[in-house]
Tab-separated table of C-alpha atoms in Angstrom:
chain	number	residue	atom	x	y	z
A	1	UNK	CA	-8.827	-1.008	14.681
A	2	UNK	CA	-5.589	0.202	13.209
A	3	UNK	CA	-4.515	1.562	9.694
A	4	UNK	CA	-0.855	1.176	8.241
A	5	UNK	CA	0.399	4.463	6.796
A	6	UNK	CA	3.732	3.392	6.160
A	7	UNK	CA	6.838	0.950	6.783
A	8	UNK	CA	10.332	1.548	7.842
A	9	UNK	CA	13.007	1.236	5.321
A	10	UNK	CA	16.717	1.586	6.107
A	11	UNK	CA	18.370	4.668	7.645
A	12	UNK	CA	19.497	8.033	5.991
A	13	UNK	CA	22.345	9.625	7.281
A	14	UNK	CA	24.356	9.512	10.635
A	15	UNK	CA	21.878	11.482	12.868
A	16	UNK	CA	19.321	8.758	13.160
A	17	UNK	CA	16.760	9.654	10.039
A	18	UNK	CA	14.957	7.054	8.327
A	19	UNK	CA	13.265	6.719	4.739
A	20	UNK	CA	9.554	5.407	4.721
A	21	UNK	CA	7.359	3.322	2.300
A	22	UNK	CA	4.238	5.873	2.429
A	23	UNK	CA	0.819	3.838	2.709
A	24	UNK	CA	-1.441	6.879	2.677
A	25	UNK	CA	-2.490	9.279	0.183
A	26	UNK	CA	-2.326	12.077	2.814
A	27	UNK	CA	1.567	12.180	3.663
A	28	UNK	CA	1.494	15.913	4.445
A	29	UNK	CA	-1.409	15.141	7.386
A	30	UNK	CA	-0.115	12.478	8.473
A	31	UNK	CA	3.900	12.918	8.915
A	32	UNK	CA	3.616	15.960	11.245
A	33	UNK	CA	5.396	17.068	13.938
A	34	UNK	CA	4.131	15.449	17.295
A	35	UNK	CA	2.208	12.406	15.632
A	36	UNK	CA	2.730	9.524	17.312
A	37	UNK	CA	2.415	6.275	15.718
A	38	UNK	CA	1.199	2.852	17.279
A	39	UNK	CA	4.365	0.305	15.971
A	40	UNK	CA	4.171	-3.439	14.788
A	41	UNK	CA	6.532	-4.729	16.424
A	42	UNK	CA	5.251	-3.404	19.933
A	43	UNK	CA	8.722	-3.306	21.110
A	44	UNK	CA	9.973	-0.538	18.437
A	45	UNK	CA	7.327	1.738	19.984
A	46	UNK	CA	5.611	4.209	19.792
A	47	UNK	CA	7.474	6.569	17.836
A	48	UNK	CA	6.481	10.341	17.590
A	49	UNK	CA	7.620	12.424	15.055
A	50	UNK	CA	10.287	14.879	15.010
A	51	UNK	CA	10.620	15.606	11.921
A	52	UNK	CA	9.762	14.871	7.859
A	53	UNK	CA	10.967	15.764	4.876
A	54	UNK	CA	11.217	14.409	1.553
A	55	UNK	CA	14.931	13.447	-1.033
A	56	UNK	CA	13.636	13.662	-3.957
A	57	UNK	CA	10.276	11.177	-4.186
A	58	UNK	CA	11.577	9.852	-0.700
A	59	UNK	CA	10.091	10.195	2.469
A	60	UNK	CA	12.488	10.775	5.643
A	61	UNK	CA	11.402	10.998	8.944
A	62	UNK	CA	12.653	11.757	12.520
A	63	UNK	CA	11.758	10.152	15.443
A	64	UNK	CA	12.319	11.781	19.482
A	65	UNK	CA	14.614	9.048	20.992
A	66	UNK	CA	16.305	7.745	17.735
A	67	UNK	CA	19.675	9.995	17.159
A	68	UNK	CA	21.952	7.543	15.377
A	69	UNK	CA	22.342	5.225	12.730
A	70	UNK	CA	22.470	2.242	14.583
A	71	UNK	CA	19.139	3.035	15.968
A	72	UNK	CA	17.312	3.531	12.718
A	73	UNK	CA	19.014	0.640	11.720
A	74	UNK	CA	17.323	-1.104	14.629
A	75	UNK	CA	13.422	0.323	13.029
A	76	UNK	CA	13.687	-1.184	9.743
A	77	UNK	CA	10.942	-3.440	8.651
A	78	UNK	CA	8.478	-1.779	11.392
A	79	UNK	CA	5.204	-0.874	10.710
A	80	UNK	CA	3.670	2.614	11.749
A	81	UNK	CA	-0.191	2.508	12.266
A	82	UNK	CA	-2.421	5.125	13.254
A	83	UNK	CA	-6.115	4.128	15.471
A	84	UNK	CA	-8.838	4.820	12.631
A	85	UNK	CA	-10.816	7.076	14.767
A	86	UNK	CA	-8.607	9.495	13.080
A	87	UNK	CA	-9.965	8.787	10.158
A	88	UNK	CA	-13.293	10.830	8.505
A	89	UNK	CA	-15.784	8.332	7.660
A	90	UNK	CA	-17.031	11.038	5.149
A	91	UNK	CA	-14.190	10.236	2.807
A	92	UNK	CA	-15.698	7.864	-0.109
A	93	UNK	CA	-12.959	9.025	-2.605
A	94	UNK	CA	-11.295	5.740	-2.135
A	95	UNK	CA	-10.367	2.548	-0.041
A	96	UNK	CA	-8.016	1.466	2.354
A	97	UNK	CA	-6.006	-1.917	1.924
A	98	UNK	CA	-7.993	-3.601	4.726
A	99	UNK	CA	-11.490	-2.983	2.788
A	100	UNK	CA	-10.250	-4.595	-0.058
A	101	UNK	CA	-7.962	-7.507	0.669
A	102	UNK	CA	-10.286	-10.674	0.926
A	103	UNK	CA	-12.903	-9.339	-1.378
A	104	UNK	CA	-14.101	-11.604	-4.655
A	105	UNK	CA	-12.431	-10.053	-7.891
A	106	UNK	CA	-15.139	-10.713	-10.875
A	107	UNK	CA	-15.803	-10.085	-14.448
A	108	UNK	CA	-18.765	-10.074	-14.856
A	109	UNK	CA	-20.579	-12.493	-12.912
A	110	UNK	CA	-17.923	-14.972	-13.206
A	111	UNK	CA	-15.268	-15.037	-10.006
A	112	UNK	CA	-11.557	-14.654	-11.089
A	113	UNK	CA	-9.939	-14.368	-7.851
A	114	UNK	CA	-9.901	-13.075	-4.244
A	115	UNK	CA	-8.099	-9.009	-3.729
A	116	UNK	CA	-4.504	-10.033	-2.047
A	117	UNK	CA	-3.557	-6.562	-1.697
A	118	UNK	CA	-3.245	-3.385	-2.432
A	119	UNK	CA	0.132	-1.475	-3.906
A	120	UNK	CA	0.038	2.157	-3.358
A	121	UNK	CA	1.958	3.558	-5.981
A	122	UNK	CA	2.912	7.648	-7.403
A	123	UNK	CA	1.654	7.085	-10.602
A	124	UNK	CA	-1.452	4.657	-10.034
A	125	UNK	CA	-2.731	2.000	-7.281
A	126	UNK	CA	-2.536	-1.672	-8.415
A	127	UNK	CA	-4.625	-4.330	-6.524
A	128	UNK	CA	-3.186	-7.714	-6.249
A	129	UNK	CA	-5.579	-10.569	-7.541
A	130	UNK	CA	-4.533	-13.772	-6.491
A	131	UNK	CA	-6.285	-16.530	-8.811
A	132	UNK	CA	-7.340	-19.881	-7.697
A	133	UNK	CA	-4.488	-21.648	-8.966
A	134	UNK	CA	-2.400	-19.153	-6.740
A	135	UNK	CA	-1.142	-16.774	-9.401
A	136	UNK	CA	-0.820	-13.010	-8.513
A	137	UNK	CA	-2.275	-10.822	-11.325
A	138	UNK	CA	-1.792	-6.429	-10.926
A	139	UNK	CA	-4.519	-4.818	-11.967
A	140	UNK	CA	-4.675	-1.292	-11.916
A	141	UNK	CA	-6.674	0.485	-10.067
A	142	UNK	CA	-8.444	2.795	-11.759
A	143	UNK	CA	-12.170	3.461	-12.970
A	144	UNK	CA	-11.960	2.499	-16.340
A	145	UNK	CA	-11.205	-1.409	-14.917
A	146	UNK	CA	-12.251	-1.296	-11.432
A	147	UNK	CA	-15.449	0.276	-12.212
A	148	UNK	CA	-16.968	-1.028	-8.774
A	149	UNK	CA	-16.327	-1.791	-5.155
A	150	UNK	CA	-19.015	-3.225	-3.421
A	151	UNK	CA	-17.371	-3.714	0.205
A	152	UNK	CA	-20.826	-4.337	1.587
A	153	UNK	CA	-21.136	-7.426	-1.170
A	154	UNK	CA	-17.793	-8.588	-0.806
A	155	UNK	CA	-16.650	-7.950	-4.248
A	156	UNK	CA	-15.194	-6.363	-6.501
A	157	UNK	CA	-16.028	-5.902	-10.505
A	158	UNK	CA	-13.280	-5.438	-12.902
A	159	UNK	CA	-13.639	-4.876	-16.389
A	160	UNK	CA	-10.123	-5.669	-17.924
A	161	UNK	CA	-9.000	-4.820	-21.084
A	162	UNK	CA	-8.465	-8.268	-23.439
A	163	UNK	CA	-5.106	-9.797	-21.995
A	164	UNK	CA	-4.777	-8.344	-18.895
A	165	UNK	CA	-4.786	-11.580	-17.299
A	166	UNK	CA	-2.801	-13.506	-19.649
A	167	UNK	CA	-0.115	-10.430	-19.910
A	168	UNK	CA	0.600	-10.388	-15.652
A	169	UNK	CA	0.210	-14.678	-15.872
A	170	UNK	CA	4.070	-14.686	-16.806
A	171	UNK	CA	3.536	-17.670	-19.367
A	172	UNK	CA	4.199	-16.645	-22.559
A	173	UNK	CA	1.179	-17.628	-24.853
A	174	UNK	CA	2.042	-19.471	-28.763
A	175	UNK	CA	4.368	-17.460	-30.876
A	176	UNK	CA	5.550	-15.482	-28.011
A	177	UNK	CA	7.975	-16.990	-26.927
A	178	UNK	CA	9.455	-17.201	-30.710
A	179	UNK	CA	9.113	-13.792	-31.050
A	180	UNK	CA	11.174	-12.986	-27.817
A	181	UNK	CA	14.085	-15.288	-28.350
């Protein structure tokens, strides 16, 4: 099985550099020098590293093969995966994406939606509850609301504070919308 660690975005500069949206929490292990990466689509790899650095809070990366612009251009939108026997299975400091998408989001016993994804963000990680009715809901991911993860169950338990829902549902609830006009 295979792990996403990041996606191509558009190029930087003439000599063929790219900027990346990082998917990993361990950027400085896993942009190195000499890593290769398995791509989706097949055809844009693999790609091997040449070199990373980072603009600011952007990731740029170097690839053997790829010197110009028009060839980065030609990456964007790829995926870059890495085969999870790389990964220490003593690590229970967190999840990846693929452990949570699919897994029942409850409070309390009562089922609010299935995990859609997972955004890995600087700040904080927000999963993506869709609802039944099909409505995405971020919630973030942190103790204090996500208080459990039972992968093994299939869920997981969320504690929201009052409104969360009704605050990411987009409809504005009555007196709201006079109060925004």
């Amino acid at each position: 099985m295979q792990l996403q660690v990041a996606r191509i975005g558009k190029p930087h500069g003439i000599r063929g550099e790219v900027t990346v949206q990082v998917l990993t929490d361990a950027p400085g292990d896993r942009f190195v020098p000499g890593t290769e990466f398995v791509v989706e689509p097949a055809s844009a790899g693999p790609l091997i590293v040449e070199g990373a650095r980072w603009n600011k809070d952007i990731l740029l990366l170097a690839f053997e093969g790829i010197e110009t612009r028009n060839q980065a251009e030609a990456l964007r939108g790829a995926k870059l995966f890495i085969e999870t026997e790389e990964l220490g299975e003593d690590d229970d400091e967190g999840w990846y994406e693929h452990e949570l998408v699919g897994l029942e989001a409850r409070v309390g016993s009562q089922v609010v939606g299935k995990i859609a994804a997972l955004h890995t963000l600087p700040v904080q990680d927000l999963l993506v509850v869709e609802t039944p009715d099909g409505k995405e809901i971020l919630v973030p991911f942190v103790e204090q609301i996500v208080p459990e993860v039972n992968v093994a169950d299939g869920f997981v338990l969320l504690t929201p504070p009052h409104g969360l829902f009704e605050v990411n549902d987009g409809e504005a609830g009555p007196g709201e919308a006079e109060e925004n006009a």
